[in-house]
Short mmCIF file of C-alpha atoms in Angstrom, two decimals:
data_model
loop_
_atom_site.label_atom_id
_atom_site.label_comp_id
_atom_site.label_asym_id
_atom_site.label_seq_id
_atom_site.Cartn_x
_atom_site.Cartn_y
_atom_site.Cartn_z
CA MET A 1 -3.31 26.27 -17.46
CA ARG A 2 -0.14 28.38 -17.16
CA LYS A 3 -0.18 27.64 -13.45
CA ILE A 4 -0.19 23.89 -14.11
CA ILE A 5 2.57 24.10 -16.70
CA PHE A 6 4.65 26.28 -14.43
CA LEU A 7 4.11 23.97 -11.45
CA THR A 8 4.99 20.88 -13.47
CA ALA A 9 8.22 22.52 -14.61
CA VAL A 10 9.09 23.40 -11.02
CA MET A 11 8.35 19.84 -9.89
CA LEU A 12 10.49 18.29 -12.60
CA LEU A 13 13.31 20.74 -11.96
CA SER A 14 13.29 20.21 -8.20
CA THR A 15 13.08 16.43 -8.64
CA GLY A 16 15.96 16.44 -11.09
CA ILE A 17 18.06 18.48 -8.68
CA SER A 18 17.24 16.16 -5.80
CA PHE A 19 17.99 12.94 -7.67
CA ALA A 20 21.03 13.96 -9.68
CA GLN A 21 23.68 11.55 -8.52
CA ASP A 22 26.65 13.25 -10.14
CA ALA A 23 26.02 16.73 -8.75
CA ALA A 24 28.41 18.10 -6.14
CA PRO A 25 26.89 18.25 -2.62
CA GLU A 26 25.80 21.69 -1.45
CA PRO A 27 26.40 23.10 2.03
CA VAL A 28 23.70 22.19 4.53
CA GLU A 29 22.62 25.83 4.90
CA LYS A 30 22.12 26.18 1.15
CA GLN A 31 20.21 22.89 0.97
CA GLU A 32 17.86 24.08 3.70
CA GLU A 33 17.26 27.39 1.91
CA SER A 34 16.60 25.56 -1.36
CA LYS A 35 14.16 23.18 0.31
CA HIS A 36 12.18 26.02 1.85
CA ASP A 37 12.20 27.98 -1.42
CA VAL A 38 10.72 25.03 -3.32
CA MET A 39 8.10 24.36 -0.64
CA ASP A 40 7.11 28.05 -0.53
CA LEU A 41 6.83 28.09 -4.30
CA LEU A 42 4.64 24.98 -4.26
CA ARG A 43 2.36 26.48 -1.63
CA LYS A 44 1.93 29.66 -3.66
CA SER A 45 1.49 27.84 -6.95
CA LEU A 46 -1.01 25.21 -5.86
CA SER A 47 -3.73 25.18 -3.23
CA ALA A 48 -6.05 22.34 -2.29
CA ASN A 49 -8.94 24.01 -4.11
CA SER A 50 -7.19 25.65 -7.05
CA GLN A 51 -9.47 26.17 -10.05
CA VAL A 52 -8.54 25.35 -13.62
CA ILE A 53 -10.74 27.22 -16.10
CA VAL A 54 -11.33 25.66 -19.50
CA GLU A 55 -13.70 26.48 -22.34
CA ASP A 56 -16.51 24.07 -23.11
CA LYS A 57 -18.00 23.60 -26.56
CA ALA A 58 -20.48 26.43 -25.99
CA GLY A 59 -17.66 28.85 -25.24
CA GLN A 60 -18.58 29.17 -21.57
CA ALA A 61 -16.11 28.81 -18.72
CA ALA A 62 -16.38 25.44 -16.97
CA PRO A 63 -14.58 25.33 -13.60
CA LYS A 64 -12.77 22.13 -12.66
CA SER A 65 -10.93 21.56 -9.40
CA PHE A 66 -7.38 20.28 -9.88
CA GLU A 67 -4.94 19.05 -7.26
CA LEU A 68 -1.40 17.77 -7.66
CA HIS A 69 0.20 15.94 -4.76
CA PHE A 70 3.57 14.27 -4.53
CA ALA A 71 5.15 11.75 -2.18
CA LEU A 72 8.82 11.00 -1.62
CA GLU A 73 10.22 8.13 0.47
CA LEU A 74 13.84 8.21 1.68
CA GLU A 75 14.97 5.04 3.45
CA TYR A 76 17.70 3.31 5.38
CA GLU A 77 17.31 -0.48 5.29
CA ASP A 78 19.34 -3.11 7.14
CA VAL A 79 18.58 -6.85 6.91
CA GLU A 80 20.31 -9.71 8.69
CA ASN A 81 22.66 -11.59 6.39
CA GLU A 82 21.28 -15.06 5.64
CA ALA A 83 23.61 -17.02 3.36
CA ASP A 84 23.04 -20.65 4.41
CA SER A 85 19.51 -21.28 3.16
CA PRO A 86 19.16 -23.51 0.06
CA ALA A 87 16.20 -21.37 -1.04
CA ASP A 88 17.83 -17.96 -1.27
CA SER A 89 20.16 -15.49 0.39
CA THR A 90 19.87 -11.91 1.56
CA GLN A 91 20.25 -9.69 -1.51
CA GLU A 92 21.47 -6.60 0.37
CA PRO A 93 23.28 -7.89 3.48
CA GLN A 94 24.77 -4.50 4.32
CA GLY A 95 22.75 -1.54 5.48
CA TYR A 96 22.08 0.95 2.70
CA MET A 97 20.24 4.18 1.95
CA GLU A 98 17.98 4.76 -1.04
CA VAL A 99 15.21 6.79 -2.58
CA ASP A 100 12.51 4.13 -2.36
CA LYS A 101 9.97 5.87 -4.58
CA PHE A 102 8.66 9.18 -5.86
CA VAL A 103 4.94 9.45 -6.60
CA LEU A 104 2.91 12.04 -8.50
CA GLU A 105 -0.79 12.07 -7.66
CA PRO A 106 -3.00 14.28 -9.86
CA ILE A 107 -6.67 14.62 -8.90
CA LEU A 108 -9.16 16.19 -11.30
CA ARG A 109 -12.70 16.93 -10.12
CA PHE A 110 -15.00 17.47 -13.08
CA ASP A 111 -17.89 18.40 -10.79
CA GLU A 112 -19.19 17.55 -7.32
CA LYS A 113 -19.91 13.95 -8.32
CA THR A 114 -17.15 12.97 -10.76
CA THR A 115 -13.46 12.66 -9.87
CA LEU A 116 -10.43 11.26 -11.71
CA ARG A 117 -7.49 10.11 -9.57
CA SER A 118 -4.15 8.72 -10.73
CA GLU A 119 -0.79 7.78 -9.24
CA LEU A 120 2.41 7.64 -11.26
CA GLN A 121 5.21 5.91 -9.35
CA PHE A 122 8.92 6.39 -10.08
CA GLU A 123 11.57 3.96 -8.85
CA PHE A 124 15.22 3.60 -9.85
CA ASP A 125 14.60 0.59 -12.09
CA LYS A 126 11.03 1.24 -13.29
CA THR A 127 8.22 3.73 -13.71
CA PHE A 128 4.61 2.64 -13.81
CA LEU A 129 1.02 3.80 -13.49
CA ARG A 130 -0.02 2.50 -10.10
CA LYS A 131 -3.58 3.85 -10.05
CA SER A 132 -5.93 5.57 -12.45
CA TYR A 133 -9.67 5.48 -11.88
CA VAL A 134 -12.74 7.65 -12.13
CA THR A 135 -15.34 7.80 -9.35
CA PHE A 136 -19.01 8.73 -9.71
CA ASP A 137 -20.45 9.71 -6.31
CA ASP A 138 -23.98 10.33 -5.01
CA LEU A 139 -25.73 7.73 -7.13
CA PHE A 140 -28.96 6.06 -6.09
CA LEU A 141 -29.19 4.64 -2.54
CA ASP A 142 -26.15 6.71 -1.48
CA SER A 143 -23.94 4.60 -3.72
CA ALA A 144 -20.79 5.27 -5.73
CA LEU A 145 -19.14 3.67 -8.75
CA SER A 146 -15.41 3.59 -9.52
CA ILE A 147 -13.91 2.28 -12.75
CA GLY A 148 -10.23 1.82 -13.49
CA LEU A 149 -6.94 0.73 -11.97
CA ASN A 150 -7.32 0.70 -8.20
CA CYS A 151 -6.70 -1.39 -5.08
CA ARG A 152 -9.05 -4.09 -3.84
CA PHE A 153 -11.72 -2.81 -1.47
CA ILE A 154 -10.40 -5.09 1.30
CA ARG A 155 -7.21 -3.03 1.57
CA PRO A 156 -7.18 -1.09 4.87
CA ALA A 157 -5.44 2.20 5.54
CA ARG A 158 -1.78 1.45 6.29
CA LYS A 159 0.36 3.30 8.82
CA THR A 160 3.69 1.48 8.44
CA GLU A 161 5.92 1.15 5.40
CA THR A 162 6.09 -2.60 6.08
CA TYR A 163 3.06 -4.47 4.80
CA PRO A 164 1.29 -7.17 6.81
CA ILE A 165 2.20 -10.57 5.38
CA ILE A 166 -1.33 -11.21 4.10
CA GLY A 167 -1.30 -7.68 2.70
CA THR A 168 1.63 -8.63 0.48
CA ALA A 169 -0.06 -11.90 -0.43
CA TYR A 170 -3.54 -10.60 -1.25
CA TRP A 171 -4.08 -6.82 -1.49
CA ARG A 172 -0.80 -4.94 -1.87
CA ASP A 173 -1.10 -4.44 -5.64
CA ASP A 174 -3.74 -2.75 -7.78
CA GLY A 175 -5.80 -4.18 -10.63
CA PHE A 176 -8.40 -3.03 -13.15
CA ALA A 177 -11.95 -3.36 -11.83
CA MET A 178 -15.37 -1.77 -11.62
CA THR A 179 -16.39 -1.34 -7.99
CA PHE A 180 -19.90 -0.42 -6.87
CA ASN A 181 -20.38 0.48 -3.21
CA GLY A 182 -23.06 1.99 -1.04
CA GLU A 183 -24.13 2.65 2.51
CA LYS A 184 -27.36 2.68 4.48
CA ALA A 185 -26.17 3.29 8.02
CA PRO A 186 -25.02 1.28 9.80
CA VAL A 187 -24.66 -1.19 6.88
CA TYR A 188 -22.37 -0.75 3.85
CA TRP A 189 -21.56 -2.99 0.91
CA TYR A 190 -19.22 -3.54 -2.06
CA PHE A 191 -19.58 -5.33 -5.37
CA SER A 192 -16.68 -5.51 -7.82
CA ILE A 193 -15.93 -7.18 -11.12
CA GLY A 194 -12.52 -6.97 -12.71
CA ASN A 195 -9.53 -8.69 -14.23
CA GLY A 196 -8.06 -9.81 -10.93
CA LEU A 197 -4.35 -10.08 -10.21
CA ASN A 198 -1.86 -12.68 -11.43
CA LEU A 199 -0.32 -15.22 -9.11
CA ASN A 200 3.39 -14.58 -8.92
CA ALA A 201 6.39 -14.80 -6.60
CA SER A 202 7.28 -11.54 -4.87
CA LYS A 203 9.40 -10.18 -2.05
CA ILE A 204 7.69 -9.96 1.31
CA ASN A 205 9.38 -6.81 2.60
CA GLU A 206 12.12 -4.50 1.33
CA ASP A 207 14.83 -7.09 0.60
CA ASN A 208 14.23 -9.06 -2.60
CA SER A 209 14.69 -12.50 -1.03
CA PHE A 210 12.71 -15.48 0.33
CA LEU A 211 9.75 -14.82 -1.95
CA ILE A 212 6.07 -15.41 -1.20
CA ILE A 213 3.04 -16.22 -3.40
CA GLN A 214 1.43 -12.90 -4.28
CA ASP A 215 -1.54 -11.54 -6.21
CA ASP A 216 0.69 -9.42 -8.43
CA ARG A 217 0.10 -6.54 -10.85
CA ASN A 218 3.14 -7.53 -12.92
CA GLY A 219 2.03 -10.90 -14.25
CA GLY A 220 0.52 -9.65 -17.50
CA PRO A 221 -3.11 -9.64 -18.73
CA ARG A 222 -5.71 -12.09 -17.42
CA ASN A 223 -7.92 -12.16 -20.49
CA ASP A 224 -9.40 -15.59 -19.78
CA ALA A 225 -10.56 -14.85 -16.20
CA ARG A 226 -12.84 -12.47 -14.29
CA GLU A 227 -12.79 -11.76 -10.58
CA ILE A 228 -16.05 -11.01 -8.76
CA GLY A 229 -15.92 -9.58 -5.25
CA LEU A 230 -18.56 -9.04 -2.57
CA GLY A 231 -18.26 -7.21 0.73
CA LEU A 232 -20.78 -6.53 3.49
CA GLY A 233 -19.97 -4.49 6.56
CA VAL A 234 -21.30 -2.60 9.57
CA LYS A 235 -20.03 0.70 10.99
CA LYS A 236 -21.35 1.72 14.39
CA GLU A 237 -20.65 4.54 16.81
CA LEU A 238 -20.56 3.22 20.37
CA GLY A 239 -20.74 6.52 22.21
CA ASP A 240 -18.11 7.02 24.87
CA VAL A 241 -16.62 3.56 24.30
CA GLY A 242 -15.53 4.24 20.71
CA ARG A 243 -16.60 3.01 17.29
CA ILE A 244 -16.41 -0.29 15.41
CA ASN A 245 -16.19 -1.22 11.74
CA ALA A 246 -16.48 -4.87 10.64
CA MET A 247 -16.66 -6.31 7.12
CA ALA A 248 -16.90 -9.81 5.64
CA PHE A 249 -15.77 -10.32 2.04
CA PHE A 250 -15.41 -12.93 -0.67
CA TYR A 251 -13.77 -13.07 -4.13
CA GLU A 252 -14.46 -15.74 -6.78
CA ASP A 253 -12.22 -16.27 -9.80
CA LYS A 254 -10.47 -18.91 -11.90
CA LEU A 255 -6.80 -19.55 -12.45
CA THR A 256 -5.56 -18.71 -15.92
CA LYS A 257 -3.51 -21.23 -17.88
CA ASN A 258 -0.32 -19.40 -16.94
CA GLU A 259 -1.32 -19.44 -13.27
CA VAL A 260 -1.95 -23.20 -13.41
CA LEU A 261 1.60 -23.57 -14.75
CA PHE A 262 2.88 -21.29 -11.98
CA MET A 263 1.22 -23.46 -9.34
CA GLN A 264 2.66 -26.62 -10.90
CA GLY A 265 6.11 -25.08 -10.51
CA ILE A 266 5.79 -24.94 -6.71
CA SER A 267 7.63 -27.81 -5.02
CA GLY A 268 5.25 -30.60 -4.02
CA TYR A 269 2.19 -29.17 -5.80
CA GLY A 270 2.14 -31.75 -8.58
CA VAL A 271 0.52 -31.51 -12.02
CA SER A 272 -3.04 -30.66 -11.01
CA GLU A 273 -5.13 -28.78 -13.61
CA GLU A 274 -7.62 -27.55 -10.98
CA ASP A 275 -8.42 -23.88 -11.68
CA ARG A 276 -10.57 -22.81 -8.74
CA ARG A 277 -9.51 -19.55 -7.11
CA THR A 278 -11.17 -17.86 -4.10
CA ARG A 279 -10.35 -15.36 -1.36
CA GLY A 280 -12.53 -14.79 1.68
CA GLY A 281 -12.25 -13.30 5.11
CA VAL A 282 -13.19 -10.62 7.60
CA SER A 283 -11.78 -7.31 8.84
CA VAL A 284 -12.54 -5.66 12.20
CA ASP A 285 -11.48 -2.18 13.29
CA TYR A 286 -12.14 -0.74 16.76
CA ALA A 287 -11.13 2.80 17.68
CA ASN A 288 -11.52 4.86 20.83
CA GLY A 289 -9.84 8.25 20.87
CA PRO A 290 -6.09 7.81 20.32
CA PHE A 291 -6.29 4.01 20.49
CA ASP A 292 -6.90 1.83 17.43
CA PHE A 293 -7.14 -1.94 17.09
CA PHE A 294 -7.35 -3.66 13.70
CA THR A 295 -7.38 -7.30 12.67
CA GLN A 296 -7.88 -9.09 9.37
CA TYR A 297 -8.19 -12.77 8.46
CA ILE A 298 -8.01 -14.13 4.90
CA THR A 299 -8.27 -17.68 3.58
CA SER A 300 -7.67 -18.62 -0.05
CA VAL A 301 -7.84 -21.48 -2.54
CA ASP A 302 -5.63 -21.63 -5.64
CA GLY A 303 -6.13 -24.86 -7.54
CA LYS A 304 -5.57 -27.51 -4.89
CA LEU A 305 -3.51 -25.25 -2.58
CA ASP A 306 -5.11 -23.77 0.55
CA ARG A 307 -3.53 -20.80 2.31
CA SER A 308 -4.65 -18.61 5.20
CA GLY A 309 -3.34 -15.85 7.39
CA TYR A 310 -4.17 -13.04 9.75
CA PHE A 311 -2.70 -10.08 11.55
CA VAL A 312 -3.62 -8.19 14.70
CA GLN A 313 -2.45 -4.61 15.11
CA ALA A 314 -2.71 -2.06 17.91
CA SER A 315 -1.61 1.57 17.79
CA TYR A 316 -1.76 4.58 20.09
CA ASP A 317 -1.38 8.25 19.20
CA PHE A 318 0.54 10.19 21.85
CA ASP A 319 0.26 13.96 22.31
CA PHE A 320 3.27 15.49 24.08
CA SER A 321 2.58 19.09 23.06
CA LYS A 322 1.37 20.14 26.53
CA LEU A 323 4.22 18.56 28.49
CA GLU A 324 6.30 21.66 29.20
CA SER A 325 8.85 19.70 31.23
CA PHE A 326 9.57 17.37 28.30
CA ARG A 327 10.06 19.76 25.39
CA PHE A 328 12.72 17.44 23.96
CA LEU A 329 9.90 15.08 22.95
CA PRO A 330 8.08 15.52 19.63
CA ASP A 331 4.65 17.13 19.82
CA LYS A 332 3.01 13.96 18.54
CA ALA A 333 4.02 10.33 17.97
CA THR A 334 2.36 7.00 17.22
CA ALA A 335 3.43 3.65 18.66
CA LEU A 336 2.37 0.51 16.80
CA ILE A 337 2.74 -3.23 17.24
CA ARG A 338 1.54 -5.92 14.81
CA TYR A 339 1.64 -9.72 14.87
CA ASN A 340 1.38 -11.61 11.56
CA SER A 341 0.73 -15.27 10.77
CA TYR A 342 0.61 -16.91 7.32
CA ASP A 343 0.11 -20.65 6.66
CA VAL A 344 0.62 -22.64 3.45
CA ASP A 345 -1.20 -25.99 3.64
CA MET A 346 1.43 -28.24 2.08
CA ASP A 347 4.71 -29.92 2.90
CA LYS A 348 7.60 -27.54 3.53
CA TYR A 349 10.56 -27.57 1.17
CA PRO A 350 13.72 -25.85 2.46
CA ALA A 351 14.74 -24.92 -1.09
CA ASP A 352 11.36 -23.37 -2.02
CA SER A 353 10.26 -20.38 0.07
CA LEU A 354 6.80 -20.39 -1.57
CA THR A 355 5.92 -23.43 0.59
CA TRP A 356 6.93 -21.87 3.92
CA ASP A 357 4.73 -20.76 6.79
CA ARG A 358 5.55 -17.30 8.13
CA GLN A 359 5.24 -15.34 11.33
CA ALA A 360 6.37 -11.80 11.99
CA LEU A 361 6.26 -9.21 14.75
CA THR A 362 6.47 -5.57 13.70
CA VAL A 363 7.26 -2.81 16.21
CA ALA A 364 7.09 0.75 14.89
CA GLY A 365 7.20 4.39 15.88
CA LEU A 366 5.86 7.18 13.66
CA ILE A 367 6.90 10.77 14.39
CA PRO A 368 5.53 13.75 12.41
CA LEU A 369 8.42 16.14 11.74
CA ASP A 370 6.17 18.82 10.30
CA GLU A 371 2.90 19.13 8.39
CA PHE A 372 4.28 17.28 5.35
CA MET A 373 6.99 15.00 6.73
CA THR A 374 6.93 11.86 8.91
CA LEU A 375 9.76 9.77 10.33
CA LYS A 376 9.01 6.03 10.48
CA VAL A 377 11.15 3.65 12.55
CA GLU A 378 10.23 -0.03 12.12
CA TYR A 379 11.73 -3.33 13.24
CA ASN A 380 10.51 -6.67 11.89
CA PHE A 381 11.18 -9.90 13.78
CA ASN A 382 10.70 -12.50 11.02
CA ASP A 383 10.25 -16.22 11.57
CA GLU A 384 9.75 -18.91 8.92
CA THR A 385 8.82 -22.60 9.07
CA THR A 386 11.11 -23.89 6.33
CA GLY A 387 11.17 -27.66 6.83
CA ASP A 388 14.79 -27.30 7.94
CA ILE A 389 16.83 -24.86 10.01
CA PRO A 390 15.34 -21.36 10.53
CA ILE A 391 16.75 -18.40 8.64
CA ASP A 392 18.03 -15.06 9.92
CA ASN A 393 16.35 -12.18 8.12
CA ASP A 394 15.11 -9.70 10.72
CA GLU A 395 15.18 -6.15 9.42
CA ILE A 396 15.19 -2.55 10.53
CA LEU A 397 13.78 0.29 8.44
CA LEU A 398 14.17 4.04 8.88
CA GLN A 399 12.12 6.16 6.52
CA ILE A 400 11.38 9.83 5.96
CA ASN A 401 8.04 10.09 4.19
CA ILE A 402 7.20 13.42 2.54
CA TYR A 403 3.69 14.05 1.24
CA TYR A 404 2.48 17.37 -0.11
#
């Protein structure tokens, strides 16, 4: 317990030092020494399998595995300045640097089958509990049960900081649910029941402009609705030609009264009281060595509004470590390209970005700087069908992502 208290104090102290805006800047050499001192201290204070010993009611020692991870994202963001659209304008038209977020991730393993995971996210204008759920593994039929605040099971692993457009629309945020999943190779399945996420208007990328309809964590409680989700997939090793993972999924829910009002506020939607709400689609992942191809398609119904979208993404992991003649290259790097499409089945209103269709092309490079640090360079070519003239809002993002 002293180890945990000591580590927490070190984390808070180092975080406070890093984020203090009024402190005088230190010389680069001193900053480097301080960074290495903190990292060395963290390595000594916490290992991946550190044991926390507590006393149970019988007075016997009960070992519990405890891990504490943290993530820090430092960014430079530059978005084209769009000031002529009747819907909105670029909020940050000049390039700027920021601490995007700081995340604490405690993991407590009560035993081999029971694990509690949480994520506490700090941003400049808010702090919130992003995830907190307990998982019970090794149940009957090789199944597992998770209960708590967690992401939808349709959310894939994400390599870029930029979300796919349908990711922002449908699975970016986390909600409270009970998810039951199992596997009998090559078939696996999911069943979930939860509160669902509120319909809201949210930014699509880093700049808070030209909003999109989103399943949002911030809309308040959904006490008069329940979301039921089903997923069925197949994972198969294909020998020398790689492996494939495909899943079909479906969510059924109803719009709350507040969500019906939200839909009625969208230009051209009308005063419909229809409360049907569904999401359905398919995901396919194919991997062969350093190459990975992923695609996802989602279609949705909210009241009388139909939406759909997809993205296709290819990435390749390069290994330059054995190229003696090119030592200026990083040892490893990942190149990624992704095409996005998102359609809203209604008339387009230039003054209401919630009605727009969207397309985007993301080109990215990811370079590991060391075991804990990755440099991400991303460029987004954004295109919108607005019902009027197009807008200029392409963006470039440079990020240093630290995870320990």
